[in-house]
mmCIF file of N, CA and C in Angstrom:
data_model
loop_
_atom_site.group_PDB
_atom_site.id
_atom_site.type_symbol
_atom_site.label_atom_id
_atom_site.label_comp_id
_atom_site.label_asym_id
_atom_site.label_seq_id
_atom_site.Cartn_x
_atom_site.Cartn_y
_atom_site.Cartn_z
ATOM 1 N N MET A 86 0.809 -1.089 0.061
ATOM 2 C CA MET A 86 -0.114 -0.028 -0.078
ATOM 3 C C MET A 86 0.943 1.250 -0.090
ATOM 4 N N ARG A 87 0.443 2.331 -0.720
ATOM 5 C CA ARG A 87 1.292 3.454 -0.985
ATOM 6 C C ARG A 87 1.022 4.299 0.422
ATOM 7 N N GLN A 88 2.311 5.078 0.757
ATOM 8 C CA GLN A 88 2.060 5.817 1.893
ATOM 9 C C GLN A 88 1.503 7.366 1.618
ATOM 10 N N PRO A 89 0.766 7.776 2.292
ATOM 11 C CA PRO A 89 0.292 9.192 1.796
ATOM 12 C C PRO A 89 1.325 10.226 1.865
ATOM 13 N N ARG A 90 1.385 11.115 0.878
ATOM 14 C CA ARG A 90 2.343 12.297 0.826
ATOM 15 C C ARG A 90 1.974 13.358 2.035
ATOM 16 N N SER A 91 3.344 13.682 2.485
ATOM 17 C CA SER A 91 3.259 14.610 3.619
ATOM 18 C C SER A 91 2.932 16.010 3.031
ATOM 19 N N ARG A 92 2.111 16.740 3.828
ATOM 20 C CA ARG A 92 1.699 18.027 3.105
ATOM 21 C C ARG A 92 2.923 19.095 3.238
ATOM 22 N N TYR A 93 3.986 18.759 4.042
ATOM 23 C CA TYR A 93 5.094 19.495 4.298
ATOM 24 C C TYR A 93 6.234 18.720 3.944
ATOM 25 N N SER A 94 7.062 19.465 2.822
ATOM 26 C CA SER A 94 8.282 18.933 2.392
ATOM 27 C C SER A 94 9.336 19.920 2.270
ATOM 28 N N ALA A 95 10.701 19.618 2.133
ATOM 29 C CA ALA A 95 11.573 20.490 2.074
ATOM 30 C C ALA A 95 11.542 21.534 0.862
ATOM 31 N N GLY A 96 11.142 20.812 -0.199
ATOM 32 C CA GLY A 96 10.986 21.706 -1.431
ATOM 33 C C GLY A 96 9.909 22.639 -1.332
ATOM 34 N N ARG A 97 8.817 22.201 -0.869
ATOM 35 C CA ARG A 97 7.650 23.154 -0.635
ATOM 36 C C ARG A 97 7.997 24.354 0.263
ATOM 37 N N THR A 98 8.708 23.752 1.470
ATOM 38 C CA THR A 98 8.971 24.977 2.537
ATOM 39 C C THR A 98 10.049 25.968 1.934
ATOM 40 N N ALA A 99 10.864 25.420 1.046
ATOM 41 C CA ALA A 99 12.090 26.372 0.329
ATOM 42 C C ALA A 99 11.336 27.176 -0.609
ATOM 43 N N ARG A 100 10.446 26.620 -1.427
ATOM 44 C CA ARG A 100 9.528 27.448 -2.398
ATOM 45 C C ARG A 100 8.784 28.852 -1.615
ATOM 46 N N TYR A 101 8.346 28.528 -0.466
ATOM 47 C CA TYR A 101 7.435 29.587 0.313
ATOM 48 C C TYR A 101 8.566 30.490 0.830
ATOM 49 N N VAL A 102 9.512 29.953 1.270
ATOM 50 C CA VAL A 102 10.557 30.854 1.943
ATOM 51 C C VAL A 102 11.091 31.857 0.887
ATOM 52 N N ILE A 103 11.410 31.409 -0.440
ATOM 53 C CA ILE A 103 11.822 32.219 -1.673
ATOM 54 C C ILE A 103 10.633 33.181 -2.018
ATOM 55 N N LEU A 104 9.566 32.758 -2.082
ATOM 56 C CA LEU A 104 8.433 33.698 -2.374
ATOM 57 C C LEU A 104 8.234 34.686 -1.502
ATOM 58 N N LEU A 105 8.311 34.566 -0.117
ATOM 59 C CA LEU A 105 8.365 35.433 1.029
ATOM 60 C C LEU A 105 9.422 36.427 1.029
ATOM 61 N N PHE A 106 10.697 36.004 0.685
ATOM 62 C CA PHE A 106 11.710 36.935 0.387
ATOM 63 C C PHE A 106 11.612 37.922 -0.673
ATOM 64 N N PHE A 107 11.021 37.293 -1.965
ATOM 65 C CA PHE A 107 10.651 38.365 -2.940
ATOM 66 C C PHE A 107 9.407 39.145 -2.662
ATOM 67 N N VAL A 108 8.496 38.757 -1.815
ATOM 68 C CA VAL A 108 7.410 39.637 -1.454
ATOM 69 C C VAL A 108 7.871 40.870 -0.708
ATOM 70 N N LEU A 109 8.831 40.560 0.427
ATOM 71 C CA LEU A 109 9.476 41.466 1.062
ATOM 72 C C LEU A 109 10.296 42.557 0.239
ATOM 73 N N ILE A 110 11.010 41.917 -0.648
ATOM 74 C CA ILE A 110 11.854 42.968 -1.555
ATOM 75 C C ILE A 110 10.873 43.855 -2.162
ATOM 76 N N VAL A 111 9.774 43.360 -2.702
ATOM 77 C CA VAL A 111 8.922 44.264 -3.441
ATOM 78 C C VAL A 111 8.141 45.201 -2.495
ATOM 79 N N LEU A 112 7.981 44.867 -1.247
ATOM 80 C CA LEU A 112 7.212 45.580 -0.295
ATOM 81 C C LEU A 112 8.132 46.739 0.307
ATOM 82 N N ILE A 113 9.438 46.588 0.277
ATOM 83 C CA ILE A 113 10.257 47.595 0.819
ATOM 84 C C ILE A 113 9.940 48.988 0.480
ATOM 85 N N PRO A 114 10.189 49.258 -0.833
ATOM 86 C CA PRO A 114 9.720 50.669 -1.266
ATOM 87 C C PRO A 114 8.304 51.063 -0.744
ATOM 88 N N VAL A 115 7.218 50.226 -0.714
ATOM 89 C CA VAL A 115 5.964 50.749 -0.329
ATOM 90 C C VAL A 115 6.047 51.070 1.210
ATOM 91 N N TYR A 116 6.763 50.345 2.065
ATOM 92 C CA TYR A 116 7.007 50.699 3.477
ATOM 93 C C TYR A 116 7.406 52.163 3.509
ATOM 94 N N VAL A 117 8.674 52.322 2.884
ATOM 95 C CA VAL A 117 9.562 53.513 2.828
ATOM 96 C C VAL A 117 8.575 54.699 2.473
ATOM 97 N N LEU A 118 7.776 54.570 1.367
ATOM 98 C CA LEU A 118 6.831 55.611 0.794
ATOM 99 C C LEU A 118 5.855 55.989 1.768
ATOM 100 N N PHE A 119 5.329 54.775 2.347
ATOM 101 C CA PHE A 119 4.095 54.933 3.344
ATOM 102 C C PHE A 119 4.478 55.729 4.661
ATOM 103 N N VAL A 120 5.711 55.094 5.324
ATOM 104 C CA VAL A 120 6.196 55.805 6.380
ATOM 105 C C VAL A 120 6.657 57.219 6.292
ATOM 106 N N THR A 121 7.203 57.620 5.012
ATOM 107 C CA THR A 121 7.712 58.948 4.745
ATOM 108 C C THR A 121 6.473 59.831 4.584
ATOM 109 N N SER A 122 5.378 59.359 4.160
ATOM 110 C CA SER A 122 4.225 60.249 4.090
ATOM 111 C C SER A 122 3.731 60.736 5.255
ATOM 112 N N PHE A 123 4.126 60.155 6.393
ATOM 113 C CA PHE A 123 3.596 60.554 7.596
ATOM 114 C C PHE A 123 4.678 61.506 8.322
ATOM 115 N N LYS A 124 5.837 61.706 7.756
ATOM 116 C CA LYS A 124 6.857 62.426 8.379
ATOM 117 C C LYS A 124 6.737 63.810 8.093
ATOM 118 N N GLY A 125 7.124 64.789 9.105
ATOM 119 C CA GLY A 125 7.392 66.164 8.702
ATOM 120 C C GLY A 125 8.507 66.515 7.806
ATOM 121 N N THR A 126 8.653 67.661 7.399
ATOM 122 C CA THR A 126 9.637 68.104 6.460
ATOM 123 C C THR A 126 10.959 67.860 7.100
ATOM 124 N N GLY A 127 11.259 67.967 8.398
ATOM 125 C CA GLY A 127 12.514 67.786 8.982
ATOM 126 C C GLY A 127 12.824 66.278 9.053
ATOM 127 N N ASP A 128 11.938 65.325 9.292
ATOM 128 C CA ASP A 128 12.161 63.897 9.182
ATOM 129 C C ASP A 128 12.556 63.311 7.955
ATOM 130 N N ALA A 129 11.789 63.962 6.893
ATOM 131 C CA ALA A 129 11.913 63.115 5.509
ATOM 132 C C ALA A 129 13.322 63.603 4.771
ATOM 133 N N ALA A 130 14.251 62.829 5.378
ATOM 134 C CA ALA A 130 15.629 62.739 4.803
ATOM 135 C C ALA A 130 16.134 61.375 4.324
ATOM 136 N N PRO A 131 16.903 61.363 3.423
ATOM 137 C CA PRO A 131 17.430 59.740 2.879
ATOM 138 C C PRO A 131 17.995 59.145 4.160
ATOM 139 N N ALA A 132 18.613 59.807 5.000
ATOM 140 C CA ALA A 132 19.163 59.054 6.244
ATOM 141 C C ALA A 132 18.275 58.378 7.046
ATOM 142 N N ARG A 133 16.986 59.073 6.979
ATOM 143 C CA ARG A 133 16.065 58.470 8.055
ATOM 144 C C ARG A 133 14.927 57.951 7.487
ATOM 145 N N ALA A 134 15.093 57.319 6.157
ATOM 146 C CA ALA A 134 14.285 56.609 5.428
ATOM 147 C C ALA A 134 13.490 55.532 6.061
ATOM 148 N N TRP A 135 14.347 54.670 6.825
ATOM 149 C CA TRP A 135 13.826 53.489 7.332
ATOM 150 C C TRP A 135 13.051 53.790 8.825
ATOM 151 N N ALA A 136 13.459 54.881 9.389
ATOM 152 C CA ALA A 136 12.978 55.209 10.748
ATOM 153 C C ALA A 136 11.390 55.677 10.506
ATOM 154 N N LEU A 137 10.962 55.309 11.574
ATOM 155 C CA LEU A 137 9.521 55.793 11.866
ATOM 156 C C LEU A 137 9.553 57.200 12.265
ATOM 157 N N PRO A 138 8.367 57.963 12.074
ATOM 158 C CA PRO A 138 8.442 59.523 12.209
ATOM 159 C C PRO A 138 8.667 59.750 13.683
ATOM 160 N N THR A 139 9.184 60.798 14.190
ATOM 161 C CA THR A 139 9.118 61.277 15.554
ATOM 162 C C THR A 139 8.012 61.626 15.812
ATOM 163 N N THR A 140 7.335 62.791 15.091
ATOM 164 C CA THR A 140 5.950 63.030 15.163
ATOM 165 C C THR A 140 5.099 62.741 13.881
ATOM 166 N N TRP A 141 3.967 62.054 14.018
ATOM 167 C CA TRP A 141 3.090 61.515 13.002
ATOM 168 C C TRP A 141 2.439 62.792 12.607
ATOM 169 N N THR A 142 2.141 63.066 11.506
ATOM 170 C CA THR A 142 1.370 64.355 10.884
ATOM 171 C C THR A 142 0.779 63.837 9.543
ATOM 172 N N LEU A 143 -0.494 64.231 9.483
ATOM 173 C CA LEU A 143 -1.319 64.036 8.217
ATOM 174 C C LEU A 143 -1.293 65.169 7.317
ATOM 175 N N GLU A 144 -0.362 66.252 7.433
ATOM 176 C CA GLU A 144 -0.385 67.335 6.625
ATOM 177 C C GLU A 144 0.100 67.012 5.220
ATOM 178 N N ASN A 145 0.878 65.987 4.964
ATOM 179 C CA ASN A 145 1.258 65.788 3.678
ATOM 180 C C ASN A 145 0.126 65.306 2.934
ATOM 181 N N TRP A 146 -0.714 64.324 3.520
ATOM 182 C CA TRP A 146 -1.883 63.785 3.040
ATOM 183 C C TRP A 146 -2.812 64.815 2.649
ATOM 184 N N GLN A 147 -3.071 65.835 3.512
ATOM 185 C CA GLN A 147 -4.090 66.936 3.197
ATOM 186 C C GLN A 147 -3.808 67.841 2.239
ATOM 187 N N THR A 148 -2.287 68.073 1.949
ATOM 188 C CA THR A 148 -1.831 68.977 1.053
ATOM 189 C C THR A 148 -2.007 68.207 -0.372
ATOM 190 N N ALA A 149 -1.844 66.889 -0.337
ATOM 191 C CA ALA A 149 -1.861 66.046 -1.720
ATOM 192 C C ALA A 149 -3.392 66.082 -2.105
ATOM 193 N N TRP A 150 -4.202 65.923 -1.099
ATOM 194 C CA TRP A 150 -5.627 65.813 -1.274
ATOM 195 C C TRP A 150 -6.207 67.056 -1.993
ATOM 196 N N THR A 151 -5.737 68.234 -1.240
ATOM 197 C CA THR A 151 -6.273 69.426 -1.688
ATOM 198 C C THR A 151 -5.752 69.740 -3.081
ATOM 199 N N ALA A 152 -4.568 69.489 -3.514
ATOM 200 C CA ALA A 152 -3.865 69.775 -4.808
ATOM 201 C C ALA A 152 -4.492 68.592 -5.800
ATOM 202 N N LEU A 153 -4.935 67.488 -5.466
ATOM 203 C CA LEU A 153 -5.407 66.471 -6.408
ATOM 204 C C LEU A 153 -6.948 66.183 -6.561
ATOM 205 N N ALA A 154 -7.514 66.639 -5.695
ATOM 206 C CA ALA A 154 -9.039 66.587 -5.488
ATOM 207 C C ALA A 154 -9.854 66.850 -6.781
ATOM 208 N N PRO A 155 -9.579 68.040 -7.438
ATOM 209 C CA PRO A 155 -10.360 68.447 -8.578
ATOM 210 C C PRO A 155 -9.967 67.517 -9.732
ATOM 211 N N ALA A 156 -8.693 67.082 -9.972
ATOM 212 C CA ALA A 156 -8.262 66.259 -11.169
ATOM 213 C C ALA A 156 -8.812 64.815 -10.757
ATOM 214 N N ILE A 157 -8.801 64.157 -9.476
ATOM 215 C CA ILE A 157 -9.495 62.955 -9.469
ATOM 216 C C ILE A 157 -10.891 62.969 -9.643
ATOM 217 N N GLY A 158 -11.689 64.027 -9.309
ATOM 218 C CA GLY A 158 -12.981 64.281 -9.518
ATOM 219 C C GLY A 158 -13.445 64.075 -11.069
ATOM 220 N N ARG A 159 -12.537 64.974 -11.802
ATOM 221 C CA ARG A 159 -12.643 64.867 -13.388
ATOM 222 C C ARG A 159 -12.392 63.536 -13.878
ATOM 223 N N SER A 160 -11.374 62.879 -13.229
ATOM 224 C CA SER A 160 -10.903 61.607 -13.916
ATOM 225 C C SER A 160 -12.264 60.521 -13.682
ATOM 226 N N LEU A 161 -12.719 60.666 -12.539
ATOM 227 C CA LEU A 161 -13.754 59.781 -12.187
ATOM 228 C C LEU A 161 -14.892 60.090 -13.004
ATOM 229 N N GLN A 162 -15.191 61.244 -13.272
ATOM 230 C CA GLN A 162 -16.385 61.672 -14.228
ATOM 231 C C GLN A 162 -16.080 61.065 -15.699
ATOM 232 N N MET A 163 -14.997 60.845 -15.968
ATOM 233 C CA MET A 163 -14.600 60.543 -17.367
ATOM 234 C C MET A 163 -14.382 59.088 -17.408
ATOM 235 N N VAL A 164 -14.036 58.383 -16.367
ATOM 236 C CA VAL A 164 -13.566 57.036 -16.451
ATOM 237 C C VAL A 164 -14.749 56.059 -16.193
ATOM 238 N N ILE A 165 -15.681 56.440 -15.265
ATOM 239 C CA ILE A 165 -16.923 55.499 -14.920
ATOM 240 C C ILE A 165 -17.713 55.545 -16.092
ATOM 241 N N PRO A 166 -18.151 56.399 -16.663
ATOM 242 C CA PRO A 166 -19.161 56.294 -17.855
ATOM 243 C C PRO A 166 -18.516 55.632 -19.101
ATOM 244 N N SER A 167 -17.070 55.902 -19.370
ATOM 245 C CA SER A 167 -16.397 55.356 -20.478
ATOM 246 C C SER A 167 -16.231 53.594 -20.237
ATOM 247 N N THR A 168 -16.204 53.458 -19.112
ATOM 248 C CA THR A 168 -16.070 52.042 -18.650
ATOM 249 C C THR A 168 -17.277 51.326 -18.930
ATOM 250 N N ILE A 169 -18.354 51.830 -18.367
ATOM 251 C CA ILE A 169 -19.726 51.331 -18.353
ATOM 252 C C ILE A 169 -20.123 51.195 -19.787
ATOM 253 N N ILE A 170 -19.953 52.220 -20.645
ATOM 254 C CA ILE A 170 -20.200 52.268 -22.140
ATOM 255 C C ILE A 170 -19.333 51.142 -22.718
ATOM 256 N N SER A 171 -18.073 51.154 -22.477
ATOM 257 C CA SER A 171 -17.245 50.079 -23.197
ATOM 258 C C SER A 171 -17.568 48.869 -23.027
ATOM 259 N N ALA A 172 -18.101 48.456 -21.731
ATOM 260 C CA ALA A 172 -18.392 47.074 -21.376
ATOM 261 C C ALA A 172 -19.755 46.549 -21.961
ATOM 262 N N PHE A 173 -20.609 47.600 -21.913
ATOM 263 C CA PHE A 173 -22.092 47.360 -22.662
ATOM 264 C C PHE A 173 -21.848 47.113 -24.152
ATOM 265 N N LEU A 174 -21.100 48.021 -24.760
ATOM 266 C CA LEU A 174 -20.927 47.909 -26.184
ATOM 267 C C LEU A 174 -20.185 46.375 -26.541
ATOM 268 N N GLY A 175 -19.111 46.201 -25.700
ATOM 269 C CA GLY A 175 -18.260 44.957 -26.058
ATOM 270 C C GLY A 175 -19.210 43.790 -25.613
ATOM 271 N N SER A 176 -20.042 43.818 -24.736
ATOM 272 C CA SER A 176 -20.944 42.633 -24.443
ATOM 273 C C SER A 176 -21.851 42.473 -25.675
ATOM 274 N N LEU A 177 -22.363 43.528 -26.089
ATOM 275 C CA LEU A 177 -23.355 43.308 -27.126
ATOM 276 C C LEU A 177 -22.365 42.873 -28.530
ATOM 277 N N ASN A 178 -21.461 43.215 -28.601
ATOM 278 C CA ASN A 178 -20.398 42.700 -29.979
ATOM 279 C C ASN A 178 -20.190 41.245 -29.509
ATOM 280 N N GLY A 179 -19.923 41.039 -28.564
ATOM 281 C CA GLY A 179 -19.530 39.490 -27.981
ATOM 282 C C GLY A 179 -20.592 38.663 -28.357
ATOM 283 N N PHE A 180 -21.973 39.128 -27.942
ATOM 284 C CA PHE A 180 -23.158 38.266 -28.129
ATOM 285 C C PHE A 180 -23.358 38.045 -29.545
ATOM 286 N N VAL A 181 -23.275 39.063 -30.288
ATOM 287 C CA VAL A 181 -23.554 38.944 -31.762
ATOM 288 C C VAL A 181 -22.574 37.935 -32.508
ATOM 289 N N LEU A 182 -21.322 38.212 -32.146
ATOM 290 C CA LEU A 182 -20.026 37.376 -32.862
ATOM 291 C C LEU A 182 -20.589 35.900 -32.399
ATOM 292 N N ALA A 183 -20.824 35.703 -31.288
ATOM 293 C CA ALA A 183 -20.986 34.398 -30.563
ATOM 294 C C ALA A 183 -22.368 33.526 -31.166
ATOM 295 N N ARG A 184 -23.385 34.395 -31.534
ATOM 296 C CA ARG A 184 -24.604 33.788 -31.979
ATOM 297 C C ARG A 184 -24.934 33.778 -33.414
ATOM 298 N N TRP A 185 -24.313 34.912 -33.938
ATOM 299 C CA TRP A 185 -24.703 35.041 -35.395
ATOM 300 C C TRP A 185 -23.589 34.445 -36.369
ATOM 301 N N ARG A 186 -23.981 33.517 -36.969
ATOM 302 C CA ARG A 186 -22.829 32.708 -37.976
ATOM 303 C C ARG A 186 -22.975 33.369 -39.391
ATOM 304 N N PHE A 187 -22.042 34.005 -39.787
ATOM 305 C CA PHE A 187 -21.967 34.481 -41.059
ATOM 306 C C PHE A 187 -20.776 34.181 -41.827
ATOM 307 N N LYS A 188 -20.697 34.307 -43.150
ATOM 308 C CA LYS A 188 -19.569 33.885 -43.994
ATOM 309 C C LYS A 188 -18.478 34.725 -43.439
ATOM 310 N N GLY A 189 -17.397 34.045 -43.068
ATOM 311 C CA GLY A 189 -16.041 34.715 -42.574
ATOM 312 C C GLY A 189 -16.033 34.994 -41.159
ATOM 313 N N ALA A 190 -17.083 34.589 -40.310
ATOM 314 C CA ALA A 190 -17.154 34.780 -38.912
ATOM 315 C C ALA A 190 -15.974 34.464 -38.195
ATOM 316 N N ASP A 191 -15.201 33.227 -38.616
ATOM 317 C CA ASP A 191 -14.125 32.888 -38.039
ATOM 318 C C ASP A 191 -12.867 33.581 -38.238
ATOM 319 N N VAL A 192 -12.894 34.134 -39.441
ATOM 320 C CA VAL A 192 -11.708 35.113 -39.722
ATOM 321 C C VAL A 192 -11.803 36.392 -38.819
ATOM 322 N N VAL A 193 -13.060 37.011 -38.755
ATOM 323 C CA VAL A 193 -13.353 38.185 -38.022
ATOM 324 C C VAL A 193 -13.051 37.887 -36.753
ATOM 325 N N PHE A 194 -13.404 36.747 -35.996
ATOM 326 C CA PHE A 194 -13.088 36.263 -34.582
ATOM 327 C C PHE A 194 -11.535 36.252 -34.480
ATOM 328 N N THR A 195 -10.898 35.786 -35.324
ATOM 329 C CA THR A 195 -9.442 35.557 -35.216
ATOM 330 C C THR A 195 -8.724 37.019 -35.407
ATOM 331 N N LEU A 196 -9.163 37.609 -36.222
ATOM 332 C CA LEU A 196 -8.684 39.243 -36.361
ATOM 333 C C LEU A 196 -8.832 39.941 -35.083
ATOM 334 N N ILE A 197 -10.075 39.757 -34.485
ATOM 335 C CA ILE A 197 -10.502 40.784 -33.082
ATOM 336 C C ILE A 197 -9.511 40.048 -32.170
ATOM 337 N N LEU A 198 -9.199 38.770 -32.104
ATOM 338 C CA LEU A 198 -8.470 37.898 -31.086
ATOM 339 C C LEU A 198 -6.996 38.488 -31.257
ATOM 340 N N PHE A 199 -6.390 38.537 -32.488
ATOM 341 C CA PHE A 199 -5.106 39.009 -32.506
ATOM 342 C C PHE A 199 -4.882 40.534 -32.233
ATOM 343 N N GLY A 200 -6.081 41.257 -32.510
ATOM 344 C CA GLY A 200 -5.940 42.792 -32.272
ATOM 345 C C GLY A 200 -5.834 43.019 -30.819
ATOM 346 N N MET A 201 -6.393 41.932 -29.957
ATOM 347 C CA MET A 201 -6.333 42.302 -28.653
ATOM 348 C C MET A 201 -4.939 42.145 -28.035
ATOM 349 N N PHE A 202 -4.087 41.529 -28.813
ATOM 350 C CA PHE A 202 -2.634 41.288 -28.371
ATOM 351 C C PHE A 202 -1.730 42.493 -28.735
ATOM 352 N N ILE A 203 -2.291 43.395 -29.577
ATOM 353 C CA ILE A 203 -1.584 44.626 -29.909
ATOM 354 C C ILE A 203 -1.637 45.686 -28.801
ATOM 355 N N PRO A 204 -0.721 46.125 -28.405
ATOM 356 C CA PRO A 204 -0.860 47.141 -27.254
ATOM 357 C C PRO A 204 -1.520 48.463 -28.057
ATOM 358 N N TYR A 205 -2.226 49.233 -27.260
ATOM 359 C CA TYR A 205 -2.962 50.260 -27.771
ATOM 360 C C TYR A 205 -1.929 51.436 -28.318
ATOM 361 N N GLN A 206 -0.815 51.473 -27.505
ATOM 362 C CA GLN A 206 0.308 52.424 -27.876
ATOM 363 C C GLN A 206 1.002 52.132 -29.030
ATOM 364 N N ALA A 207 1.011 50.788 -29.525
ATOM 365 C CA ALA A 207 1.689 50.510 -30.727
ATOM 366 C C ALA A 207 1.028 50.902 -31.911
ATOM 367 N N VAL A 208 -0.547 50.773 -31.698
ATOM 368 C CA VAL A 208 -1.507 51.204 -32.850
ATOM 369 C C VAL A 208 -1.360 52.583 -32.971
ATOM 370 N N MET A 209 -1.269 53.536 -31.783
ATOM 371 C CA MET A 209 -1.355 55.115 -31.809
ATOM 372 C C MET A 209 0.170 55.459 -32.662
#
């Protein structure tokens, strides 16, 4: 009779240790950015990038929000309707292409599929 495989093995443990290491490497700049955002102007120096702020302040967040709020509002006014319209038209086109069989439907589907792989910036 075959022995059941253990859920924990050296290879699996090593894989998770390596993944955890890479996650920490990726999150280090996020930590520095987040902690620095709560520092005052005197604390925000490259030599103290790792240190926690001596006095926590929300002034940087308030300044950024005041400067960016109008632009964020305009972006949302433009992005939300365009996303809804794009999803609606895409679903209509997808339904028609899936149900309506016409001569050359496979060619049209293939061209649309290949067109999805071309980045928009390359088309521009």
